[in-house]
Coordinates of C-alpha atoms in Angstrom, one line a residue:
M1 CA -33.2 30.1 -27.9
R2 CA -34.4 27.5 -25.4
A3 CA -32.1 25.5 -23.3
G4 CA -32.7 22.3 -25.2
Q5 CA -32.0 24.0 -28.5
L6 CA -28.8 25.5 -27.1
V7 CA -27.5 22.1 -25.9
S8 CA -28.5 20.5 -29.2
R9 CA -26.7 23.1 -31.2
S10 CA -23.6 22.9 -29.0
I11 CA -23.5 19.2 -29.6
R12 CA -23.8 19.5 -33.4
S13 CA -21.2 22.3 -33.4
S14 CA -18.7 20.2 -31.5
F15 CA -18.7 17.6 -34.3
R16 CA -18.4 19.9 -37.3
N17 CA -14.7 19.1 -37.4
R18 CA -14.8 15.6 -36.1
L19 CA -11.2 14.9 -36.4
R20 CA -10.1 17.9 -34.4
T21 CA -12.7 17.2 -31.6
V22 CA -11.8 13.5 -31.4
L23 CA -8.1 14.2 -31.2
T24 CA -8.8 16.8 -28.5
A25 CA -10.9 14.3 -26.5
I26 CA -8.2 11.6 -26.8
A27 CA -5.8 14.0 -25.2
V28 CA -8.1 14.5 -22.4
A29 CA -8.6 10.7 -22.3
V30 CA -4.9 10.2 -21.8
G31 CA -4.9 12.3 -18.7
A32 CA -8.0 10.6 -17.3
F33 CA -6.6 7.2 -18.1
A34 CA -3.5 7.9 -16.0
L35 CA -5.5 9.4 -13.2
A36 CA -7.8 6.4 -13.1
L37 CA -5.0 3.8 -12.9
T38 CA -3.1 5.9 -10.3
A39 CA -6.2 6.2 -8.1
A40 CA -7.1 2.6 -8.5
L41 CA -3.6 1.6 -7.4
Q42 CA -3.7 3.8 -4.4
T43 CA -7.1 2.5 -3.5
G44 CA -6.1 -1.2 -4.0
V45 CA -2.9 -0.9 -1.8
D46 CA -4.8 1.1 0.9
N47 CA -7.6 -1.5 1.0
Y48 CA -5.1 -4.4 1.3
I49 CA -3.1 -2.7 4.1
D50 CA -6.3 -1.7 6.0
R51 CA -7.5 -5.4 5.7
Q52 CA -4.1 -6.5 7.1
L53 CA -4.4 -4.2 10.1
A54 CA -8.0 -5.3 10.7
T55 CA -6.8 -9.0 10.6
V56 CA -3.9 -8.4 13.0
G57 CA -6.1 -6.4 15.4
A58 CA -3.3 -5.1 17.5
P59 CA -3.3 -1.3 17.4
D60 CA -2.1 -1.2 21.1
L61 CA 1.1 -3.3 20.4
L62 CA 4.6 -1.8 20.0
F63 CA 7.5 -3.8 18.5
V64 CA 10.5 -2.4 20.4
T65 CA 14.0 -2.4 19.2
K66 CA 17.3 -0.8 20.6
D67 CA 18.0 2.7 19.5
A68 CA 21.3 3.4 21.1
H69 CA 22.5 5.6 18.3
A70 CA 19.5 7.6 17.7
D71 CA 21.6 10.8 17.2
T72 CA 23.6 9.3 14.3
P73 CA 22.0 9.7 10.8
A74 CA 20.9 6.4 9.2
D75 CA 23.3 7.0 6.3
E76 CA 26.3 7.4 8.3
P77 CA 28.5 4.8 10.1
R78 CA 28.4 4.6 13.8
D79 CA 31.4 5.0 16.2
Y80 CA 33.0 1.8 17.1
E81 CA 32.5 0.7 20.8
P82 CA 34.4 -2.5 21.6
E83 CA 32.4 -3.2 24.7
R84 CA 29.2 -3.2 22.7
S85 CA 30.3 -5.3 19.7
A86 CA 29.0 -8.6 21.1
D87 CA 25.6 -7.0 21.5
R88 CA 25.1 -6.3 17.7
V89 CA 23.9 -8.5 14.8
Q90 CA 24.8 -7.2 11.4
G91 CA 25.3 -3.7 12.9
R92 CA 21.9 -3.8 14.8
D93 CA 22.0 -3.4 18.5
L94 CA 20.4 -6.1 20.5
L95 CA 18.2 -5.8 23.6
D96 CA 19.2 -7.3 26.9
D97 CA 17.4 -8.0 30.1
D98 CA 18.1 -4.6 31.5
D99 CA 16.6 -3.0 28.4
L100 CA 13.5 -5.1 29.0
D101 CA 13.3 -3.9 32.6
R102 CA 13.6 -0.2 31.4
L103 CA 10.9 -0.9 28.9
A104 CA 8.5 -2.3 31.5
D105 CA 9.0 0.8 33.7
V106 CA 8.0 3.2 30.9
D107 CA 4.7 4.9 31.6
G108 CA 1.8 3.4 29.7
V109 CA 3.4 0.0 29.1
S110 CA 1.3 -2.5 30.6
W111 CA 3.3 -5.7 29.7
V112 CA 6.4 -6.8 28.0
Q113 CA 7.1 -9.9 26.0
R114 CA 10.7 -10.7 24.7
T115 CA 11.1 -12.0 21.1
V116 CA 13.8 -14.6 21.0
S117 CA 15.9 -15.6 18.1
L118 CA 16.0 -19.2 17.3
A119 CA 18.8 -20.7 15.3
T120 CA 17.0 -23.7 13.9
T121 CA 19.0 -26.4 12.2
W122 CA 16.2 -28.2 10.4
M123 CA 12.5 -28.7 10.4
G124 CA 10.1 -31.3 8.9
R125 CA 7.4 -33.8 9.5
P126 CA 8.1 -36.9 11.6
G127 CA 9.8 -39.5 9.3
E128 CA 9.8 -37.3 6.3
D129 CA 12.3 -35.1 4.5
R130 CA 14.0 -32.3 6.5
F131 CA 14.2 -28.7 5.5
V132 CA 16.2 -25.5 6.4
S133 CA 14.2 -22.4 7.1
R134 CA 13.6 -19.7 9.7
A135 CA 11.2 -20.2 12.7
E136 CA 9.5 -17.1 14.1
G137 CA 9.0 -17.4 17.9
N138 CA 6.2 -15.7 19.9
S139 CA 4.1 -15.4 16.9
D140 CA 1.0 -15.7 18.9
L141 CA 1.2 -12.1 20.0
I142 CA -0.6 -11.0 16.8
N143 CA -3.2 -12.6 14.4
A144 CA -2.1 -14.0 11.1
D145 CA -3.9 -13.8 7.8
L146 CA -5.1 -17.4 7.7
A147 CA -5.9 -19.6 4.7
A148 CA -7.1 -22.4 7.0
G149 CA -7.3 -23.3 10.7
T150 CA -7.1 -21.2 13.8
Q151 CA -4.9 -18.5 15.3
L152 CA -2.0 -19.6 17.7
D153 CA -3.1 -19.6 21.3
L154 CA -0.9 -17.4 23.5
D155 CA -2.2 -19.2 26.7
A156 CA -1.7 -22.7 25.4
S157 CA 0.9 -25.0 27.1
D158 CA 1.3 -27.3 24.1
A159 CA 3.4 -26.5 21.1
Q160 CA 1.6 -24.9 18.3
V161 CA 2.7 -24.0 14.7
L162 CA 1.3 -22.0 11.8
L163 CA 2.6 -23.3 8.5
P164 CA 3.0 -20.8 5.7
V165 CA 1.1 -21.6 2.4
G166 CA 4.5 -21.7 0.6
F167 CA 5.6 -24.7 2.7
L168 CA 2.5 -27.0 1.9
D169 CA 4.0 -28.6 -1.2
R170 CA 7.5 -29.3 0.2
F171 CA 6.0 -30.6 3.4
G172 CA 3.8 -33.1 1.4
F173 CA 0.3 -31.5 1.9
D174 CA -2.1 -31.2 -0.9
D175 CA -4.0 -28.3 0.5
A176 CA -4.2 -26.1 3.6
E177 CA -7.0 -28.1 5.2
G178 CA -5.0 -31.3 4.9
A179 CA -2.1 -29.8 7.1
L180 CA -4.2 -29.0 10.1
G181 CA -3.6 -31.4 13.1
E182 CA -0.3 -32.7 11.6
E183 CA 2.9 -32.5 13.5
V184 CA 6.2 -30.6 12.7
I185 CA 9.5 -31.2 14.3
V186 CA 11.9 -28.2 14.8
A187 CA 15.5 -28.8 15.7
V188 CA 18.1 -26.6 17.3
E189 CA 21.7 -27.1 18.7
D190 CA 22.9 -26.0 22.1
Y191 CA 26.3 -24.5 22.9
E192 CA 28.0 -27.9 22.9
G193 CA 26.5 -28.8 19.5
V194 CA 24.0 -31.3 20.9
E195 CA 20.8 -31.4 18.8
H196 CA 17.4 -30.9 20.5
T197 CA 14.1 -31.2 18.9
V198 CA 10.6 -30.0 19.8
T199 CA 7.4 -31.3 18.1
G200 CA 4.5 -29.0 17.5
T201 CA 0.9 -29.3 16.0
I202 CA -0.2 -27.4 13.0
V203 CA -3.2 -25.4 14.1
G204 CA -3.4 -23.1 11.0
V205 CA -1.9 -22.2 7.6
Q206 CA -1.2 -18.5 6.9
N207 CA -1.1 -16.5 3.8
K208 CA 1.9 -14.6 2.6
T209 CA 1.7 -10.8 3.4
L210 CA 3.6 -7.8 2.4
Q211 CA 5.3 -7.6 5.8
G212 CA 6.9 -11.1 5.2
G213 CA 8.2 -12.3 8.6
S214 CA 6.3 -15.2 10.0
S215 CA 4.1 -15.4 6.8
T216 CA 7.4 -16.8 5.0
S217 CA 8.7 -18.9 7.9
L218 CA 7.4 -21.3 10.4
A219 CA 5.4 -19.4 13.1
L220 CA 5.6 -20.8 16.7
N221 CA 3.5 -20.1 19.7
T222 CA 5.2 -18.9 23.0
A223 CA 5.1 -22.3 24.6
M224 CA 7.0 -23.9 21.7
T225 CA 9.3 -20.9 21.4
E226 CA 10.3 -21.1 25.1
D227 CA 11.0 -24.9 24.9
L228 CA 13.3 -24.3 21.8
F229 CA 15.0 -21.4 23.4
A230 CA 15.7 -23.2 26.6
A231 CA 17.1 -26.2 24.6
Q232 CA 19.2 -23.8 22.5
N233 CA 20.7 -22.2 25.7
T234 CA 21.7 -25.5 27.2
A235 CA 25.4 -25.4 28.4
R236 CA 25.6 -21.7 27.8
P237 CA 28.8 -20.3 29.2
A238 CA 28.3 -18.1 32.3
G239 CA 29.7 -14.9 30.6
I240 CA 27.2 -14.9 27.8
E241 CA 24.0 -12.9 28.6
N242 CA 20.5 -13.2 26.9
S243 CA 20.0 -10.8 24.0
Y244 CA 17.0 -10.2 21.8
L245 CA 16.4 -8.6 18.4
Q246 CA 13.1 -7.0 19.7
A247 CA 10.4 -7.1 22.4
V248 CA 6.7 -6.6 22.1
A249 CA 5.1 -4.1 24.5
G250 CA 1.4 -3.7 25.2
V251 CA 0.1 -0.2 25.7
D252 CA -2.4 0.8 28.3
T253 CA -4.4 3.0 26.1
E254 CA -6.5 4.4 29.0
A255 CA -3.3 5.7 30.6
S256 CA -1.2 6.9 27.7
S257 CA -1.6 7.0 23.9
T258 CA 0.6 4.9 21.6
S259 CA 2.4 8.0 20.3
E260 CA 3.2 9.1 23.9
V261 CA 4.7 5.7 24.7
K262 CA 6.8 5.8 21.6
T263 CA 8.1 9.2 22.6
A264 CA 8.9 8.0 26.1
L265 CA 10.8 5.0 24.6
T266 CA 13.3 7.4 23.0
D267 CA 14.3 8.7 26.3
V268 CA 15.6 5.2 27.3
S269 CA 17.3 4.6 23.9
L270 CA 14.6 2.4 22.6
R271 CA 12.4 2.6 19.5
G272 CA 8.8 1.5 19.2
Q273 CA 6.7 0.8 16.0
T274 CA 3.2 -0.4 15.6
F275 CA 2.2 -2.9 13.0
A276 CA 0.6 0.0 11.1
D277 CA 3.9 1.8 11.2
Q278 CA 5.7 -1.2 9.7
L279 CA 3.1 -1.4 6.9
G280 CA 3.1 2.3 6.6
E281 CA 6.6 2.2 5.0
F282 CA 5.3 0.3 2.1
R283 CA 2.2 2.6 2.0
S284 CA 4.7 5.5 1.7
I285 CA 6.6 3.9 -1.2
V286 CA 3.3 3.4 -3.1
A287 CA 2.3 7.1 -2.2
I288 CA 5.5 8.3 -3.8
A289 CA 4.9 6.2 -7.0
T290 CA 1.3 7.4 -7.2
T291 CA 2.3 11.1 -6.7
V292 CA 4.9 10.8 -9.6
L293 CA 2.1 9.1 -11.8
T294 CA -0.4 11.8 -10.7
A295 CA 2.1 14.5 -11.8
F296 CA 2.4 12.9 -15.2
A297 CA -1.4 12.7 -15.5
G298 CA -1.6 16.4 -14.5
I299 CA 0.9 17.3 -17.2
A300 CA -1.3 15.4 -19.7
L301 CA -4.4 17.2 -18.6
I302 CA -2.7 20.6 -18.8
A303 CA -1.6 19.7 -22.4
A304 CA -5.2 18.6 -23.1
A305 CA -6.5 21.9 -21.6
F306 CA -4.4 23.8 -24.2
G307 CA -5.8 21.5 -26.7
I308 CA -9.3 22.4 -25.9
I309 CA -8.4 26.2 -26.0
N310 CA -6.9 25.8 -29.4
T311 CA -9.9 23.8 -30.7
L312 CA -12.5 26.2 -29.5
L313 CA -10.6 29.3 -30.6
M314 CA -10.4 27.8 -34.1
S315 CA -14.1 27.0 -33.9
V316 CA -14.9 30.6 -32.9
K317 CA -12.8 31.8 -35.9
E318 CA -14.5 29.5 -38.3
R319 CA -18.0 30.4 -37.1
T320 CA -17.5 34.1 -36.8
R321 CA -20.2 35.0 -39.2
E322 CA -22.6 32.4 -37.6
I323 CA -22.0 34.0 -34.3
G324 CA -22.7 37.4 -35.6
L325 CA -25.9 36.2 -37.1
L326 CA -27.1 34.7 -33.9
K327 CA -26.3 37.8 -31.9
A328 CA -28.1 39.9 -34.6
L329 CA -31.2 37.6 -34.1
G330 CA -31.1 38.3 -30.4
L331 CA -28.9 35.6 -28.8
G332 CA -27.2 37.3 -25.8
R333 CA -23.7 37.1 -24.5
G334 CA -24.6 34.8 -21.7
A335 CA -26.2 32.2 -24.1
L336 CA -23.2 32.3 -26.5
F337 CA -20.8 31.9 -23.5
L338 CA -23.0 28.9 -22.4
M339 CA -22.9 27.4 -25.8
F340 CA -19.2 27.2 -26.1
S341 CA -18.9 26.2 -22.5
I342 CA -21.2 23.2 -23.2
E343 CA -18.9 22.3 -26.2
S344 CA -15.9 22.2 -23.8
L345 CA -17.8 20.3 -21.2
L346 CA -18.7 17.7 -23.9
I347 CA -15.2 17.2 -25.0
G348 CA -14.2 16.8 -21.2
V349 CA -17.0 14.3 -20.5
V350 CA -16.3 12.2 -23.7
G351 CA -12.5 12.2 -23.0
A352 CA -12.9 11.3 -19.2
V353 CA -15.4 8.6 -19.8
F354 CA -13.3 7.1 -22.6
G355 CA -10.1 7.3 -20.6
I356 CA -11.6 5.7 -17.5
A357 CA -13.4 3.0 -19.6
V358 CA -10.1 2.1 -21.3
A359 CA -8.2 2.0 -18.0
A360 CA -10.8 -0.3 -16.3
G361 CA -11.1 -2.4 -19.5
L362 CA -7.4 -2.8 -19.7
W363 CA -7.0 -3.8 -16.1
F364 CA -9.8 -6.3 -16.2
S365 CA -8.2 -7.9 -19.4
V366 CA -4.8 -8.3 -17.6
K367 CA -6.2 -9.0 -14.1
P368 CA -6.1 -12.8 -14.3
W369 CA -2.3 -12.6 -15.4
V370 CA -1.5 -10.1 -12.6
D371 CA -3.2 -12.2 -10.0
A372 CA -1.3 -15.3 -11.1
E373 CA 2.1 -14.0 -11.8
L374 CA 2.5 -10.7 -9.6
V375 CA 0.4 -10.9 -6.6
G376 CA -0.5 -14.6 -6.5
D377 CA 1.3 -15.0 -3.2
L378 CA -0.8 -12.3 -1.6
P379 CA -4.3 -14.0 -2.0
N380 CA -6.3 -11.2 -0.5
M381 CA -4.7 -8.4 -2.5
Q382 CA -6.4 -6.6 -5.4
L383 CA -3.7 -4.5 -7.0
L384 CA -6.2 -2.0 -8.6
I385 CA -9.7 -1.1 -7.3
F386 CA -11.9 1.3 -9.3
S387 CA -14.0 2.8 -6.7
G388 CA -17.1 4.9 -7.4
T389 CA -15.7 7.8 -5.5
D390 CA -12.4 7.8 -7.4
I391 CA -14.3 7.7 -10.7
A392 CA -16.6 10.5 -9.7
T393 CA -13.7 12.6 -8.6
I394 CA -11.8 12.1 -11.8
L395 CA -14.9 12.9 -13.9
V396 CA -15.4 16.2 -11.9
T397 CA -11.7 17.2 -12.0
V398 CA -11.5 16.6 -15.7
V399 CA -14.8 18.4 -16.5
V400 CA -13.7 21.4 -14.4
I401 CA -10.4 21.7 -16.3
A402 CA -12.2 21.3 -19.6
V403 CA -14.8 24.0 -18.7
A404 CA -12.1 26.3 -17.4
A405 CA -10.1 25.8 -20.5
G406 CA -13.1 26.7 -22.6
A407 CA -13.7 29.8 -20.8
L408 CA -11.4 32.0 -22.9
P409 CA -12.8 30.9 -26.3
A410 CA -16.4 31.2 -24.9
L411 CA -15.6 34.7 -23.6
R412 CA -14.1 35.7 -27.0
A413 CA -17.2 34.5 -28.8
S414 CA -19.6 36.3 -26.5
R415 CA -17.8 39.6 -27.0
L416 CA -17.8 39.6 -30.8
D417 CA -19.4 42.6 -32.3
P418 CA -22.3 41.3 -34.5
V419 CA -21.8 43.9 -37.3
A420 CA -18.0 43.1 -37.5
A421 CA -18.8 39.4 -37.3
L422 CA -21.3 39.5 -40.2
R423 CA -18.6 41.3 -42.4
Y424 CA -16.0 38.8 -41.5
E425 CA -14.5 36.9 -44.5

């Protein structure tokens, strides 16, 4: 029997009992459906995070915080130290000027920039309504994901602002382009309760990101930050020292790697994270979710594999006399094995293609709603991305499982004794 005839006969045989074959293919499709959605979710999230990292463009920056209790597990309370109580905010240790000096002395650190905390009282446009929100200082150290305008200028002497897209409506702007060049006033109070204001120019409008931070608050360049911080510290009592939630350190990558500097920081009770580390926490959460979904998909595929075994064993039993006749006419064991393997391959391919097609079709039908309601605030995020590599991998995986499942029935068919098979009733 020629190869074409063998394939044709396998296809016809697969659909002799259409209901049984279709139900088995649907079982395969369920597993492929789950795998396709899981892979698309992982690809979509990874793509968004990679784009965020590319936009920020700061692989050699470390965000440094105090780590004075590194030996205490995160889920246990720390020992009370009265002399340090003033140096904490919500249980988090603050940096001081001595910490900044130690940070600057760490091998591989080329520069250090403190990140000050601004207690803003209000903000708004000149002569317009006033609003209460946070202002993130020193936001010019990394790039923002912009909807319009330009990045903050680290070397600028004039006060500059990035306005979050979520502020446009409340601040009276019709769109992002219309906000560029306008002024924003930020107010703080000093230690005596006297109000001080600094006016900055909007140079850009930034999109919301997964990290939050300055993408959901007013972002200020270093010049405006220092003006507000100096005003905020007016009339500061002599006994109160400067303290900072974090600092940013530049890594001299020619002298030391980022990982080496992070290790060295722990020796001086400091902790450093890159921007990738911060987004990596979200990536880890998604990875856990996709692992669980992949496990469910694997269970579905295992169940489908047993379905294929059952379907083909029943087919072997029903076609025993036919198999005996074929062997009597000269069809060899290898050809019979191949014929039943083709049937299992066909079930796997049909199920995988159907499952992937349903997953993609379902996603594209609900994508407009998802984009508007779930990820509308993250304009560059595609929650699911069906890549060619993922689809090919799923197809190969499902087909391999299907062919492996069909090996037992195929082997049983190839080993049937032709005389006994012809006598089978």
